[in-house]
């Protein structure tokens, strides 16, 4: 039985089957038909991978943050009811990737072509 399970696992790996849950976020900005930013973020098993594929400035600027809001979820928040805590900020040149471990499950991110400090 162990041999059968091992063979089945190897066979499925050849076809790219992966049962680990993941989340992927694509950020793509096009200005007058020209792509100015293309970034992909994938989270698998608590490890987030940030990839910069294209940027008019030559780099993707990231800000990772955690947002906490007072009051009931889904309720309209008044100005200032939510606070953001920056967890990390970095830039990647086009073609590069970076992995970050230890982020909370509900982390958020902002990516821009010049600077991510102005994100919300």
Coordinates of C-alpha atoms in Angstrom, one line a residue:
X1 CA 0.0 0.0 0.0
X2 CA 2.9 2.4 0.8
X3 CA 4.4 1.7 -2.6
X4 CA 1.1 2.4 -4.3
X5 CA 0.8 5.7 -2.4
X6 CA 4.3 6.7 -3.3
X7 CA 3.9 5.9 -7.0
X8 CA 0.6 7.9 -7.1
X9 CA 2.2 10.9 -5.4
X10 CA 5.1 10.8 -7.9
X11 CA 2.7 10.5 -10.8
X12 CA 0.6 13.5 -9.6
X13 CA 3.7 15.6 -9.1
X14 CA 4.6 15.0 -12.8
X15 CA 1.3 16.7 -13.7
X16 CA 1.7 19.6 -11.4
X17 CA -0.9 18.6 -8.9
X18 CA -0.4 20.4 -5.6
X19 CA -3.0 20.1 -2.9
X20 CA -1.6 22.9 -0.7
X21 CA -4.0 25.9 -0.5
X22 CA -2.6 29.1 -1.9
X23 CA -3.7 32.7 -2.7
X24 CA -2.5 34.6 -5.7
X25 CA -2.8 38.3 -6.3
X26 CA -2.0 40.0 -9.6
X27 CA -1.5 43.8 -9.9
X28 CA -1.5 45.1 -13.5
X29 CA -1.6 48.7 -14.5
X30 CA -2.0 49.8 -18.2
X31 CA -1.8 53.4 -19.2
X32 CA -3.0 54.3 -22.8
X33 CA -2.2 50.7 -23.9
X34 CA 1.2 50.5 -22.3
X35 CA 1.8 48.3 -19.4
X36 CA 3.3 50.3 -16.6
X37 CA 3.2 47.8 -13.7
X38 CA 2.8 44.0 -13.5
X39 CA 3.3 42.2 -10.2
X40 CA 2.3 38.9 -8.7
X41 CA 2.1 37.8 -5.1
X42 CA 1.5 34.2 -4.1
X43 CA 1.0 32.9 -0.5
X44 CA 1.5 29.2 0.2
X45 CA 1.9 27.7 3.7
X46 CA 2.5 31.1 5.3
X47 CA 5.2 32.1 2.8
X48 CA 4.5 35.0 0.5
X49 CA 6.4 35.3 -2.7
X50 CA 6.5 38.7 -4.4
X51 CA 7.5 38.9 -8.1
X52 CA 8.0 42.0 -10.3
X53 CA 7.5 41.3 -14.0
X54 CA 7.3 44.8 -15.4
X55 CA 7.5 48.4 -14.3
X56 CA 7.9 51.6 -16.2
X57 CA 10.3 52.8 -13.5
X58 CA 12.4 49.6 -13.6
X59 CA 11.1 48.4 -10.2
X60 CA 8.1 47.4 -8.1
X61 CA 7.8 49.1 -4.7
X62 CA 5.9 47.1 -2.1
X63 CA 4.4 47.9 1.3
X64 CA 3.0 45.1 3.4
X65 CA 0.7 46.1 6.2
X66 CA -1.9 44.9 8.6
X67 CA -5.2 46.8 9.0
X68 CA -7.3 46.8 12.1
X69 CA -10.7 48.4 12.2
X70 CA -12.9 49.1 15.2
X71 CA -16.5 48.2 15.2
X72 CA -18.4 45.4 13.5
X73 CA -17.0 43.8 10.4
X74 CA -18.8 45.2 7.3
X75 CA -20.0 48.3 9.1
X76 CA -19.4 51.7 7.6
X77 CA -16.2 53.0 9.3
X78 CA -15.8 56.6 10.1
X79 CA -12.6 58.4 9.1
X80 CA -9.8 57.3 11.4
X81 CA -11.6 54.1 12.6
X82 CA -9.0 51.9 10.9
X83 CA -5.3 51.8 11.7
X84 CA -2.6 50.4 9.5
X85 CA 0.6 49.0 10.7
X86 CA 3.4 48.6 8.2
X87 CA 5.1 45.2 8.5
X88 CA 7.6 45.6 5.7
X89 CA 8.5 47.9 2.7
X90 CA 10.9 47.0 -0.1
X91 CA 11.6 47.4 -3.8
X92 CA 12.3 44.7 -6.4
X93 CA 13.9 45.4 -9.8
X94 CA 12.1 43.9 -12.8
X95 CA 12.6 40.1 -13.0
X96 CA 13.4 39.7 -9.3
X97 CA 11.4 37.9 -6.6
X98 CA 11.4 37.9 -2.8
X99 CA 10.0 35.5 -0.2
X100 CA 8.7 36.8 3.1
X101 CA 7.8 34.4 6.0
X102 CA 5.9 35.0 9.2
X103 CA 3.3 37.4 7.9
X104 CA -0.2 37.3 9.5
X105 CA -2.8 35.5 7.5
X106 CA -4.8 38.7 6.9
X107 CA -1.9 40.8 5.7
X108 CA -2.5 43.3 2.9
X109 CA -0.2 44.8 0.3
X110 CA 0.2 47.8 -1.9
X111 CA 2.5 47.9 -4.9
X112 CA 3.4 50.9 -7.1
X113 CA 5.9 51.6 -9.8
X114 CA 7.6 54.5 -8.0
X115 CA 6.8 54.4 -4.3
X116 CA 4.4 52.4 -2.2
X117 CA 4.4 54.9 0.7
X118 CA 1.3 56.7 -0.7
X119 CA -0.8 53.6 -0.6
X120 CA -4.0 54.6 1.1

